[in-house]
GROMACS .gro file of C-alpha atoms in nm:
model
  235
    1MET     CA    1   0.015  -0.006   0.004
    2LEU     CA    2   0.262   0.276   0.109
    3ARG     CA    3   0.479   0.189  -0.206
    4ARG     CA    4   0.210   0.198  -0.495
    5THR     CA    5   0.092   0.515  -0.305
    6ALA     CA    6   0.449   0.657  -0.331
    7LEU     CA    7   0.473   0.544  -0.662
    8LYS     CA    8   0.155   0.694  -0.799
    9ALA     CA    9   0.253   1.030  -0.616
   10THR     CA   10   0.544   1.044  -0.792
   11VAL     CA   11   0.472   1.037  -1.139
   12ALA     CA   12   0.234   1.322  -1.072
   13ALA     CA   13   0.506   1.527  -0.824
   14LEU     CA   14   0.765   1.468  -1.155
   15LEU     CA   15   0.529   1.624  -1.418
   16LEU     CA   16   0.439   1.882  -1.229
   17ALA     CA   17   0.790   1.936  -1.177
   18GLY     CA   18   0.869   1.879  -1.590
   19LEU     CA   19   0.557   2.114  -1.721
   20SER     CA   20   0.712   2.425  -1.780
   21ALA     CA   21   1.044   2.459  -1.900
   22PRO     CA   22   1.136   2.830  -1.883
   23ALA     CA   23   1.043   2.875  -1.529
   24ALA     CA   24   1.126   2.556  -1.399
   25ALA     CA   25   1.498   2.636  -1.560
   26GLU     CA   26   1.514   2.922  -1.233
   27MET     CA   27   1.424   2.706  -0.990
   28THR     CA   28   1.726   2.579  -0.767
   29GLY     CA   29   1.779   2.237  -0.823
   30VAL     CA   30   1.630   2.208  -1.182
   31THR     CA   31   1.845   2.309  -1.466
   32ALA     CA   32   1.790   2.233  -1.851
   33THR     CA   33   1.906   1.912  -1.822
   34GLU     CA   34   1.819   1.818  -1.452
   35ILE     CA   35   1.548   1.764  -1.157
   36LYS     CA   36   1.708   1.721  -0.810
   37ILE     CA   37   1.525   1.612  -0.576
   38GLY     CA   38   1.523   1.498  -0.164
   39ALA     CA   39   1.423   1.251   0.031
   40THR     CA   40   1.473   1.029   0.326
   41PHE     CA   41   1.387   0.702   0.441
   42PRO     CA   42   1.430   0.437   0.739
   43TYR     CA   43   1.674   0.189   0.532
   44SER     CA   44   1.834   0.126   0.906
   45GLY     CA   45   1.703   0.181   1.230
   46PRO     CA   46   1.355   0.027   1.421
   47ALA     CA   47   1.131   0.080   1.114
   48SER     CA   48   1.382  -0.056   0.809
   49ALA     CA   49   1.125  -0.240   0.671
   50LEU     CA   50   0.945   0.049   0.520
   51GLY     CA   51   1.279   0.163   0.365
   52ASN     CA   52   1.152  -0.081   0.104
   53VAL     CA   53   0.924   0.255   0.014
   54GLY     CA   54   1.241   0.419  -0.065
   55LYS     CA   55   1.386   0.157  -0.288
   56ALA     CA   56   1.094   0.131  -0.459
   57LEU     CA   57   1.129   0.487  -0.529
   58THR     CA   58   1.456   0.464  -0.637
   59ALA     CA   59   1.410   0.208  -0.879
   60TYR     CA   60   1.076   0.442  -1.007
   61VAL     CA   61   1.287   0.693  -1.053
   62THR     CA   62   1.515   0.527  -1.266
   63PHE     CA   63   1.255   0.365  -1.459
   64ILE     CA   64   1.133   0.692  -1.547
   65ASN     CA   65   1.508   0.827  -1.658
   66GLU     CA   66   1.581   0.572  -1.864
   67ARG     CA   67   1.277   0.662  -2.102
   68GLY     CA   68   1.406   1.033  -2.165
   69GLY     CA   69   1.308   1.171  -1.824
   70VAL     CA   70   1.007   1.447  -1.807
   71ASN     CA   71   1.018   1.697  -2.086
   72GLY     CA   72   1.396   1.613  -2.126
   73ARG     CA   73   1.467   1.661  -1.762
   74LYS     CA   74   1.646   1.348  -1.601
   75ILE     CA   75   1.525   1.298  -1.209
   76ASN     CA   76   1.828   1.284  -0.981
   77LEU     CA   77   1.678   1.180  -0.653
   78ILE     CA   78   1.898   1.191  -0.402
   79ALA     CA   79   1.743   0.914  -0.097
   80LEU     CA   80   1.920   0.969   0.221
   81ASP     CA   81   1.897   0.733   0.559
   82ASP     CA   82   1.759   0.886   0.869
   83ALA     CA   83   1.713   0.580   1.100
   84TYR     CA   84   1.312   0.664   1.201
   85SER     CA   85   1.489   0.909   1.449
   86PRO     CA   86   1.373   1.263   1.399
   87PRO     CA   87   1.735   1.440   1.442
   88LYS     CA   88   1.876   1.207   1.202
   89THR     CA   89   1.609   1.333   0.973
   90VAL     CA   90   1.690   1.703   1.052
   91GLU     CA   91   2.062   1.629   0.948
   92GLN     CA   92   2.003   1.460   0.669
   93THR     CA   93   1.709   1.738   0.525
   94ARG     CA   94   1.917   2.002   0.607
   95LYS     CA   95   2.249   1.825   0.391
   96LEU     CA   96   1.997   1.797   0.104
   97VAL     CA   97   1.859   2.174   0.114
   98GLU     CA   98   2.149   2.336   0.194
   99SER     CA   99   2.466   2.098   0.037
  100ASP     CA  100   2.286   1.928  -0.237
  101GLU     CA  101   2.077   2.241  -0.300
  102VAL     CA  102   1.763   1.973  -0.408
  103ALA     CA  103   1.467   2.192  -0.596
  104PHE     CA  104   1.191   2.009  -0.302
  105MET     CA  105   1.133   1.723  -0.071
  106PHE     CA  106   0.987   1.409  -0.208
  107ALA     CA  107   0.795   1.132  -0.031
  108THR     CA  108   0.979   1.165   0.312
  109LEU     CA  109   0.850   0.846   0.528
  110GLY     CA  110   0.736   0.908   0.898
  111THR     CA  111   0.522   1.098   1.129
  112PRO     CA  112   0.819   1.189   1.337
  113SER     CA  113   1.063   1.273   1.061
  114ASN     CA  114   0.795   1.490   0.882
  115LEU     CA  115   0.699   1.729   1.224
  116ALA     CA  116   1.108   1.743   1.267
  117ILE     CA  117   1.156   1.930   0.952
  118ALA     CA  118   0.836   2.082   0.871
  119LYS     CA  119   0.932   2.421   1.028
  120TYR     CA  120   1.275   2.447   0.858
  121LEU     CA  121   1.203   2.358   0.547
  122ALA     CA  122   0.877   2.641   0.584
  123SER     CA  123   1.146   2.903   0.705
  124LYS     CA  124   1.378   2.776   0.354
  125LYS     CA  125   1.059   2.770   0.132
  126VAL     CA  126   1.117   2.427   0.022
  127PRO     CA  127   0.857   2.254  -0.078
  128GLN     CA  128   0.748   1.898   0.114
  129ALA     CA  129   0.543   1.699  -0.203
  130PHE     CA  130   0.369   1.418  -0.145
  131ILE     CA  131   0.485   1.267   0.244
  132VAL     CA  132   0.444   0.952   0.343
  133THR     CA  133   0.215   0.941   0.666
  134GLY     CA  134  -0.134   1.012   0.751
  135ALA     CA  135  -0.126   1.210   1.037
  136ALA     CA  136  -0.420   1.460   1.026
  137ARG     CA  137  -0.210   1.785   1.156
  138PHE     CA  138  -0.038   1.817   0.821
  139THR     CA  139  -0.366   1.868   0.636
  140ASN     CA  140  -0.378   2.212   0.791
  141TYR     CA  141  -0.247   2.399   0.479
  142GLN     CA  142  -0.248   2.769   0.729
  143GLU     CA  143   0.035   2.545   0.947
  144TYR     CA  144   0.159   2.380   0.625
  145PRO     CA  145   0.152   2.527   0.326
  146PHE     CA  146   0.426   2.377   0.159
  147ILE     CA  147   0.326   2.032   0.256
  148THR     CA  148   0.128   1.817   0.067
  149THR     CA  149   0.040   1.427   0.225
  150ALA     CA  150   0.012   1.090  -0.006
  151LEU     CA  151  -0.191   0.852   0.239
  152PRO     CA  152  -0.533   0.839   0.342
  153SER     CA  153  -0.612   1.000   0.706
  154TYR     CA  154  -0.491   0.794   1.018
  155ALA     CA  155  -0.787   0.874   1.198
  156THR     CA  156  -1.004   0.798   0.848
  157GLU     CA  157  -0.873   0.491   0.863
  158SER     CA  158  -0.931   0.391   1.202
  159ARG     CA  159  -1.284   0.507   1.197
  160ILE     CA  160  -1.310   0.207   0.925
  161TYR     CA  161  -1.180  -0.061   1.162
  162ALA     CA  162  -1.354   0.051   1.422
  163ARG     CA  163  -1.701   0.022   1.223
  164TYR     CA  164  -1.623  -0.300   1.104
  165VAL     CA  165  -1.571  -0.423   1.476
  166ALA     CA  166  -1.885  -0.330   1.626
  167ARG     CA  167  -2.077  -0.446   1.260
  168LYS     CA  168  -1.875  -0.800   1.257
  169PHE     CA  169  -1.784  -0.830   1.683
  170PRO     CA  170  -2.050  -0.667   1.882
  171ASP     CA  171  -1.986  -0.820   2.197
  172ALA     CA  172  -1.577  -0.803   2.176
  173LYS     CA  173  -1.344  -0.617   2.444
  174ILE     CA  174  -1.094  -0.463   2.206
  175ALA     CA  175  -0.720  -0.418   2.288
  176ILE     CA  176  -0.547  -0.120   2.087
  177LEU     CA  177  -0.121  -0.118   2.109
  178TYR     CA  178  -0.054   0.247   1.965
  179GLN     CA  179   0.256   0.440   1.873
  180ASN     CA  180   0.361   0.708   2.134
  181ASP     CA  181   0.294   0.961   1.877
  182GLU     CA  182   0.072   1.182   1.634
  183LEU     CA  183   0.063   0.822   1.404
  184GLY     CA  184  -0.085   0.609   1.719
  185LYS     CA  185  -0.272   0.859   1.890
  186ASP     CA  186  -0.455   0.953   1.549
  187PHE     CA  187  -0.549   0.565   1.503
  188LEU     CA  188  -0.700   0.623   1.878
  189HIS     CA  189  -0.865   0.961   1.821
  190GLY     CA  190  -1.024   0.783   1.513
  191PHE     CA  191  -1.149   0.512   1.721
  192GLN     CA  192  -1.290   0.700   2.038
  193ASP     CA  193  -1.466   0.930   1.767
  194GLU     CA  194  -1.622   0.635   1.620
  195MET     CA  195  -1.742   0.477   1.960
  196LYS     CA  196  -1.838   0.792   2.175
  197GLY     CA  197  -1.947   0.684   2.471
  198ALA     CA  198  -1.903   0.342   2.467
  199PHE     CA  199  -1.495   0.327   2.399
  200ASP     CA  200  -1.464   0.335   2.762
  201SER     CA  201  -1.653   0.056   2.880
  202LYS     CA  202  -1.512  -0.184   2.589
  203VAL     CA  203  -1.143  -0.071   2.464
  204ILE     CA  204  -0.828  -0.136   2.690
  205THR     CA  205  -0.482   0.085   2.528
  206ALA     CA  206  -0.129   0.037   2.594
  207ALA     CA  207   0.106   0.308   2.446
  208TYR     CA  208   0.487   0.227   2.317
  209GLU     CA  209   0.795   0.401   2.238
  210VAL     CA  210   0.947   0.334   1.906
  211SER     CA  211   1.312   0.346   2.057
  212GLN     CA  212   1.167   0.027   2.317
  213PRO     CA  213   1.347  -0.270   2.253
  214THR     CA  214   1.032  -0.493   2.348
  215ILE     CA  215   0.724  -0.462   2.408
  216ASP     CA  216   0.619  -0.809   2.582
  217SER     CA  217   0.491  -0.600   2.903
  218GLN     CA  218   0.231  -0.416   2.701
  219ILE     CA  219   0.137  -0.772   2.512
  220VAL     CA  220   0.092  -0.912   2.804
  221SER     CA  221  -0.102  -0.600   2.991
  222LEU     CA  222  -0.357  -0.624   2.727
  223LYS     CA  223  -0.371  -1.020   2.669
  224SER     CA  224  -0.444  -0.995   3.049
  225SER     CA  225  -0.762  -0.771   3.004
  226GLY     CA  226  -0.928  -1.044   2.828
  227ALA     CA  227  -0.961  -0.854   2.460
  228THR     CA  228  -1.045  -1.068   2.210
  229VAL     CA  229  -1.006  -0.807   1.904
  230PHE     CA  230  -0.622  -0.689   1.882
  231LEU     CA  231  -0.533  -0.352   1.693
  232PHE     CA  232  -0.172  -0.243   1.656
  233ALA     CA  233  -0.167   0.138   1.551
  234GLY     CA  234   0.223   0.172   1.480
  235THR     CA  235   0.504   0.126   1.231
   0.00000   0.00000   0.00000
C-alpha cells in the first residue's frame, strides 16, 4: 500500500516539476537537463522494513530516466537514510537543502520525521511533496502551506476499523497497542470518535515508544484484559 501510493504520487510530482521548461530552469535544483529532489527513508533503525518504500521509489525514478526523464530532464533523486530518528532526519534534510540544493523534498517517510523538518523547510520555502504519513495535522494547509500528503488519514482509517469491529464483533472487548506519537494517537482518536460513549467500557489501550527494545509488557497487559480483538497502531 505505502509503495503503491508513493509511486503513483511520484508520477504527479515529477510531471508537475517538468511542465514549464522556461520557468523551471530558474528554480533551485532545476537545470535544463536535471530536476534534483531529496528524500529521507528509514533504511536502518526500528522501521527499516519501510525502507523498501525508498528502494521502490529509487527504482521507479530510474525507470523514468531510462525513458528520457520529464520533458527532457532527468530526475536526480538523492535519498538518504534517517534511521527513523527525527534528529537524523533534520541532519540529512539540512544536507539535502543546503549542500545538495534540491528543488523540493519528496515522499519523506514517517510522522515524527516530517514533524521534525516541517518548520525548517517552511523557513527555507522548500516544498514537501507527498509525504508518506497520514497524520491529520499535516492536512492543515494554514499551518503547513508547503506540504502535500500521500496517505489517507490515519483517523479515517481507524474509524473504518471501528465500524467493521462494531458490525462483525458487537460484543467484543478491544485491545489497542499504539505508537506514542501523532501516528498512534490519530488511530486512537479515530476509534474514540466512532465509538463515542462505548469506548471507555469496551477498549483497553497501551502505548509504546519506537525506541523501546521490546513491547512484551504491553502485550502481556493487553492479553490479560480478556480482549478478543487486537488493533496495532504503529509502524
